[in-house]
mmCIF file of C-alpha atoms in Angstrom:
data_model
loop_
_atom_site.group_PDB
_atom_site.id
_atom_site.type_symbol
_atom_site.label_atom_id
_atom_site.label_comp_id
_atom_site.label_asym_id
_atom_site.label_seq_id
_atom_site.Cartn_x
_atom_site.Cartn_y
_atom_site.Cartn_z
ATOM 1 C CA MET A 1 75.061 -61.120 -59.910
ATOM 2 C CA ALA A 2 73.700 -58.038 -61.697
ATOM 3 C CA ASP A 3 70.494 -59.876 -62.497
ATOM 4 C CA ASN A 4 70.060 -60.828 -58.865
ATOM 5 C CA GLY A 5 70.559 -57.219 -57.837
ATOM 6 C CA ASN A 6 67.918 -56.033 -60.271
ATOM 7 C CA GLY A 7 65.604 -58.700 -59.059
ATOM 8 C CA ASN A 8 66.092 -57.613 -55.488
ATOM 9 C CA ASN A 9 65.594 -53.992 -56.444
ATOM 10 C CA ASN A 10 62.434 -54.817 -58.325
ATOM 11 C CA GLY A 11 61.248 -56.838 -55.409
ATOM 12 C CA GLY A 12 62.008 -53.936 -53.159
ATOM 13 C CA ASN A 13 60.104 -51.642 -55.468
ATOM 14 C CA ASN A 14 57.201 -54.020 -55.485
ATOM 15 C CA ASN A 15 57.236 -54.168 -51.703
ATOM 16 C CA ASN A 16 57.391 -50.402 -51.437
ATOM 17 C CA ASN A 17 54.553 -49.997 -53.903
ATOM 18 C CA GLY A 18 52.538 -52.600 -52.084
ATOM 19 C CA ASN A 19 53.070 -50.909 -48.741
ATOM 20 C CA GLY A 20 52.343 -47.518 -50.200
ATOM 21 C CA ASN A 21 49.155 -48.667 -51.817
ATOM 22 C CA ALA A 22 48.043 -50.414 -48.649
ATOM 23 C CA ASN A 23 48.552 -47.287 -46.551
ATOM 24 C CA THR A 24 46.937 -45.000 -49.100
ATOM 25 C CA ASN A 25 43.848 -47.106 -49.700
ATOM 26 C CA THR A 26 43.015 -47.862 -46.028
ATOM 27 C CA PRO A 27 39.493 -46.438 -45.443
ATOM 28 C CA THR A 28 38.745 -44.291 -42.362
ATOM 29 C CA SER A 29 35.498 -45.064 -40.540
ATOM 30 C CA SER A 30 33.400 -42.381 -38.788
ATOM 31 C CA THR A 31 29.894 -42.530 -37.341
ATOM 32 C CA THR A 32 27.545 -39.556 -36.988
ATOM 33 C CA THR A 33 24.444 -39.840 -34.785
ATOM 34 C CA ARG A 34 21.530 -37.731 -35.906
ATOM 35 C CA LEU A 35 18.321 -37.410 -33.933
ATOM 36 C CA ILE A 36 15.300 -37.889 -36.157
ATOM 37 C CA ILE A 37 12.002 -36.766 -34.609
ATOM 38 C CA PRO A 38 8.741 -37.407 -36.474
ATOM 39 C CA ALA A 39 6.829 -34.247 -37.258
ATOM 40 C CA SER A 40 3.734 -35.886 -35.782
ATOM 41 C CA ALA A 41 5.369 -36.275 -32.343
ATOM 42 C CA PRO A 42 3.948 -34.031 -29.590
ATOM 43 C CA ALA A 43 5.998 -31.328 -27.932
ATOM 44 C CA GLY A 44 7.568 -32.236 -24.611
ATOM 45 C CA GLU A 45 5.708 -31.030 -21.553
ATOM 46 C CA ILE A 46 6.057 -30.602 -17.799
ATOM 47 C CA VAL A 47 3.454 -31.714 -15.253
ATOM 48 C CA PHE A 48 3.961 -30.239 -11.783
ATOM 49 C CA THR A 49 3.730 -32.640 -8.857
ATOM 50 C CA LYS A 50 4.840 -30.441 -5.942
ATOM 51 C CA PRO A 51 3.008 -28.334 -5.135
ATOM 52 C CA LEU A 52 -0.100 -29.194 -7.092
ATOM 53 C CA PRO A 53 -1.052 -26.421 -9.529
ATOM 54 C CA THR A 54 -4.753 -26.640 -8.638
ATOM 55 C CA VAL A 55 -4.333 -24.303 -5.645
ATOM 56 C CA THR A 56 -2.029 -21.386 -4.861
ATOM 57 C CA SER A 57 0.544 -22.295 -2.209
ATOM 58 C CA TYR A 58 1.824 -19.622 0.190
ATOM 59 C CA TYR A 59 5.453 -19.717 1.318
ATOM 60 C CA LYS A 60 7.010 -17.749 4.155
ATOM 61 C CA VAL A 61 10.376 -16.154 3.422
ATOM 62 C CA ALA A 62 12.188 -17.092 6.628
ATOM 63 C CA GLN A 63 15.466 -18.651 7.689
ATOM 64 C CA GLY A 64 15.519 -22.417 7.156
ATOM 65 C CA ASN A 65 12.234 -22.419 5.238
ATOM 66 C CA LEU A 66 13.124 -24.235 1.995
ATOM 67 C CA ILE A 67 10.744 -24.582 -0.951
ATOM 68 C CA THR A 68 10.716 -27.710 -3.129
ATOM 69 C CA PHE A 69 9.251 -27.617 -6.626
ATOM 70 C CA GLY A 70 8.789 -30.988 -8.357
ATOM 71 C CA TRP A 71 7.617 -32.082 -11.802
ATOM 72 C CA ASN A 72 7.495 -34.897 -14.351
ATOM 73 C CA MET A 73 8.459 -34.559 -18.016
ATOM 74 C CA SER A 74 6.651 -36.332 -20.854
ATOM 75 C CA TYR A 75 7.178 -36.743 -24.619
ATOM 76 C CA ILE A 76 10.816 -35.596 -24.399
ATOM 77 C CA LEU A 77 12.772 -36.961 -27.375
ATOM 78 C CA ALA A 78 15.513 -34.301 -27.418
ATOM 79 C CA THR A 79 16.991 -34.252 -23.904
ATOM 80 C CA PRO A 80 17.658 -30.647 -22.787
ATOM 81 C CA THR A 81 21.268 -29.741 -22.056
ATOM 82 C CA HIS A 82 20.027 -27.770 -19.050
ATOM 83 C CA LEU A 83 16.890 -26.234 -17.572
ATOM 84 C CA THR A 84 16.366 -22.649 -16.464
ATOM 85 C CA VAL A 85 14.015 -22.157 -13.500
ATOM 86 C CA SER A 86 12.833 -18.712 -12.435
ATOM 87 C CA ALA A 87 9.991 -16.956 -10.626
ATOM 88 C CA ALA A 88 8.101 -14.208 -12.447
ATOM 89 C CA CYS A 89 6.348 -12.116 -9.804
ATOM 90 C CA SER A 90 3.774 -9.364 -9.999
ATOM 91 C CA GLY A 91 5.584 -6.091 -10.471
ATOM 92 C CA GLY A 92 7.490 -7.271 -13.519
ATOM 93 C CA ASN A 93 10.599 -8.716 -11.864
ATOM 94 C CA THR A 94 11.977 -12.221 -12.442
ATOM 95 C CA TYR A 95 14.132 -14.060 -9.894
ATOM 96 C CA PRO A 96 16.334 -17.172 -10.330
ATOM 97 C CA VAL A 97 15.101 -20.231 -8.447
ATOM 98 C CA GLY A 98 17.567 -22.712 -6.975
ATOM 99 C CA PRO A 99 21.099 -22.782 -5.577
ATOM 100 C CA THR A 100 22.810 -22.364 -8.978
ATOM 101 C CA ASP A 101 21.161 -19.167 -10.249
ATOM 102 C CA GLY A 102 18.290 -21.135 -11.712
ATOM 103 C CA ILE A 103 20.415 -23.346 -14.014
ATOM 104 C CA ILE A 104 19.962 -27.079 -13.322
ATOM 105 C CA ALA A 105 20.533 -30.369 -15.157
ATOM 106 C CA GLY A 106 18.379 -31.061 -18.193
ATOM 107 C CA THR A 107 17.070 -34.293 -16.659
ATOM 108 C CA ALA A 108 16.259 -32.809 -13.225
ATOM 109 C CA THR A 109 12.739 -33.313 -11.890
ATOM 110 C CA GLN A 110 12.888 -31.007 -8.881
ATOM 111 C CA VAL A 111 14.641 -27.965 -7.472
ATOM 112 C CA VAL A 112 15.037 -26.854 -3.852
ATOM 113 C CA TRP A 113 15.001 -23.101 -3.297
ATOM 114 C CA ASP A 114 16.087 -21.102 -0.251
ATOM 115 C CA PRO A 115 14.375 -17.718 -0.732
ATOM 116 C CA TYR A 116 15.708 -16.414 2.590
ATOM 117 C CA SER A 117 19.325 -16.931 1.482
ATOM 118 C CA TYR A 118 18.536 -15.233 -1.809
ATOM 119 C CA GLN A 119 17.018 -12.330 0.116
ATOM 120 C CA MET A 120 20.126 -11.946 2.266
ATOM 121 C CA ASN A 121 22.544 -12.197 -0.679
ATOM 122 C CA ASN A 122 20.618 -9.819 -2.936
ATOM 123 C CA PRO A 123 19.541 -6.817 -0.850
ATOM 124 C CA ASN A 124 19.171 -4.637 -3.956
ATOM 125 C CA THR A 125 16.586 -6.966 -5.522
ATOM 126 C CA PRO A 126 14.508 -8.251 -2.588
ATOM 127 C CA LEU A 127 11.773 -10.788 -3.136
ATOM 128 C CA PRO A 128 8.308 -9.218 -3.148
ATOM 129 C CA GLN A 129 5.320 -10.200 -1.072
ATOM 130 C CA ALA A 130 3.341 -11.157 -4.130
ATOM 131 C CA VAL A 131 1.962 -13.899 -6.340
ATOM 132 C CA CYS A 132 4.545 -15.465 -8.677
ATOM 133 C CA ASN A 133 4.597 -17.942 -11.555
ATOM 134 C CA LEU A 134 7.259 -20.637 -11.729
ATOM 135 C CA MET A 135 8.874 -20.606 -15.181
ATOM 136 C CA ILE A 136 10.817 -23.571 -16.616
ATOM 137 C CA CYS A 137 12.411 -23.779 -20.069
ATOM 138 C CA ASP A 138 15.263 -25.572 -21.812
ATOM 139 C CA GLU A 139 18.433 -24.054 -23.286
ATOM 140 C CA ARG A 140 16.407 -22.467 -26.111
ATOM 141 C CA GLY A 141 14.894 -19.945 -23.716
ATOM 142 C CA PHE A 142 11.381 -19.173 -22.561
ATOM 143 C CA GLY A 143 10.431 -17.655 -25.904
ATOM 144 C CA ALA A 144 11.066 -20.898 -27.811
ATOM 145 C CA VAL A 145 8.206 -22.089 -30.007
ATOM 146 C CA ARG A 146 6.612 -25.487 -29.479
ATOM 147 C CA ARG A 147 8.527 -28.179 -31.353
ATOM 148 C CA ALA A 148 7.997 -31.915 -31.652
ATOM 149 C CA GLY A 149 10.034 -33.813 -29.055
ATOM 150 C CA TYR A 150 11.483 -30.673 -27.432
ATOM 151 C CA LEU A 151 10.471 -29.334 -24.027
ATOM 152 C CA ALA A 152 7.853 -26.600 -24.291
ATOM 153 C CA PRO A 153 8.261 -23.682 -21.832
ATOM 154 C CA ASN A 154 5.918 -23.846 -18.846
ATOM 155 C CA ASN A 155 4.658 -21.207 -16.391
ATOM 156 C CA ALA A 156 1.487 -22.915 -15.162
ATOM 157 C CA LEU A 157 2.457 -23.174 -11.476
ATOM 158 C CA GLN A 158 1.421 -20.209 -9.329
ATOM 159 C CA PHE A 159 2.571 -19.569 -5.760
ATOM 160 C CA ALA A 160 2.842 -16.671 -3.322
ATOM 161 C CA LEU A 161 5.602 -15.315 -1.083
ATOM 162 C CA TYR A 162 5.179 -13.382 2.152
ATOM 163 C CA THR A 163 7.528 -12.024 4.800
ATOM 164 C CA PRO A 164 6.482 -12.138 8.482
ATOM 165 C CA GLN A 165 6.771 -8.939 10.488
ATOM 166 C CA ALA A 166 9.466 -8.716 13.126
ATOM 167 C CA TYR A 167 8.371 -9.273 16.757
ATOM 168 C CA THR A 168 7.818 -6.074 18.755
ATOM 169 C CA PRO A 169 7.287 -6.381 22.547
ATOM 170 C CA LEU A 170 4.500 -4.416 24.254
ATOM 171 C CA ALA A 171 7.135 -2.521 26.226
ATOM 172 C CA SER A 172 8.639 -1.299 22.956
ATOM 173 C CA GLY A 173 5.396 0.310 21.864
ATOM 174 C CA TRP A 174 3.520 -2.469 20.055
ATOM 175 C CA LYS A 175 -0.038 -1.491 19.190
ATOM 176 C CA CYS A 176 -2.868 -3.491 17.726
ATOM 177 C CA THR A 177 -3.358 -2.210 14.191
ATOM 178 C CA ILE A 178 -6.589 -4.126 13.579
ATOM 179 C CA CYS A 179 -8.375 -3.227 16.823
ATOM 180 C CA ASN A 180 -11.084 -0.547 16.419
ATOM 181 C CA GLY A 181 -11.858 2.313 18.779
ATOM 182 C CA ALA A 182 -15.147 0.843 19.977
ATOM 183 C CA MET A 183 -13.404 -2.286 21.238
ATOM 184 C CA SER A 184 -10.780 -0.223 23.037
ATOM 185 C CA THR A 185 -13.455 1.922 24.704
ATOM 186 C CA ALA A 186 -15.470 -1.109 25.745
ATOM 187 C CA THR A 187 -12.491 -2.617 27.548
ATOM 188 C CA HIS A 188 -11.653 0.599 29.423
ATOM 189 C CA PRO A 189 -12.204 0.290 33.264
ATOM 190 C CA ALA A 190 -14.458 3.374 33.388
ATOM 191 C CA ALA A 191 -16.658 1.981 30.627
ATOM 192 C CA ILE A 192 -16.970 -1.338 32.432
ATOM 193 C CA SER A 193 -17.998 0.425 35.684
ATOM 194 C CA LEU A 194 -20.643 2.432 33.845
ATOM 195 C CA LEU A 195 -22.106 -0.695 32.262
ATOM 196 C CA VAL A 196 -22.271 -2.448 35.639
ATOM 197 C CA THR A 197 -24.015 0.570 37.215
ATOM 198 C CA ILE A 198 -26.620 0.697 34.448
ATOM 199 C CA LEU A 199 -27.237 -3.034 34.782
ATOM 200 C CA ILE A 200 -27.772 -2.719 38.561
ATOM 201 C CA CYS A 201 -30.225 0.151 38.061
ATOM 202 C CA LEU A 202 -32.216 -1.851 35.532
ATOM 203 C CA LEU A 203 -32.393 -4.894 37.787
ATOM 204 C CA SER A 204 -33.388 -2.752 40.797
ATOM 205 C CA GLY A 205 -36.156 -1.026 38.826
ATOM 206 C CA PHE A 206 -37.449 -4.352 37.556
ATOM 207 C CA HIS A 207 -37.540 -5.713 41.134
ATOM 208 C CA LEU A 208 -39.356 -2.598 42.407
ATOM 209 C CA LEU A 209 -42.023 -2.829 39.706
ATOM 210 C CA ARG A 210 -42.555 -6.500 40.420
ATOM 211 C CA THR A 211 -42.964 -5.860 44.174
ATOM 212 C CA THR A 212 -45.519 -3.070 43.544
ATOM 213 C CA ASN A 213 -47.628 -5.254 41.272
ATOM 214 C CA ASN A 214 -47.771 -8.051 43.833
ATOM 215 C CA ARG A 215 -49.342 -5.835 46.533
#
């Protein structure tokens, strides 16, 4: 009976040791993904598709007048976490472009901007009537250096903003600011009467001379 007990105990010890060893020696698996970009790969770039960068587009800052900027991205191996879109205008000020303060998805290929809404919501920093450059960069910022596979900052697209003047009726004192004094004088009733009188005198004199010569 004692021998059987020892045998059972030893068996129990063996089982415990076996279980302990099995639990201790079980390997844990983990995978780490690392992006490897060849040094010879070109830097990522943006090519604007709307509007075309070959000409300067003029946009009116008015209610309901939305502006769409579109582009394609090439040679991107490291997908940006987000893009920052802004307008750098003459005068030194920079303005966020888009409905989310200029921060959009890293895979976005366009942004729709409502400059009128921005104007209304930011009276202390109004948009200028000036030429601007559209600036796009990834999360590294616009000062990031060119790097293989990563998006290079771009400010190649140029556009202009202008604000139309408010309508002023004639009864409220509207005056033509581009009309010169000579044009105003020429359209005056007295000036027209004088011109007609001179024309009649010239025609009468010409007729009198012609009649005298025919005699």
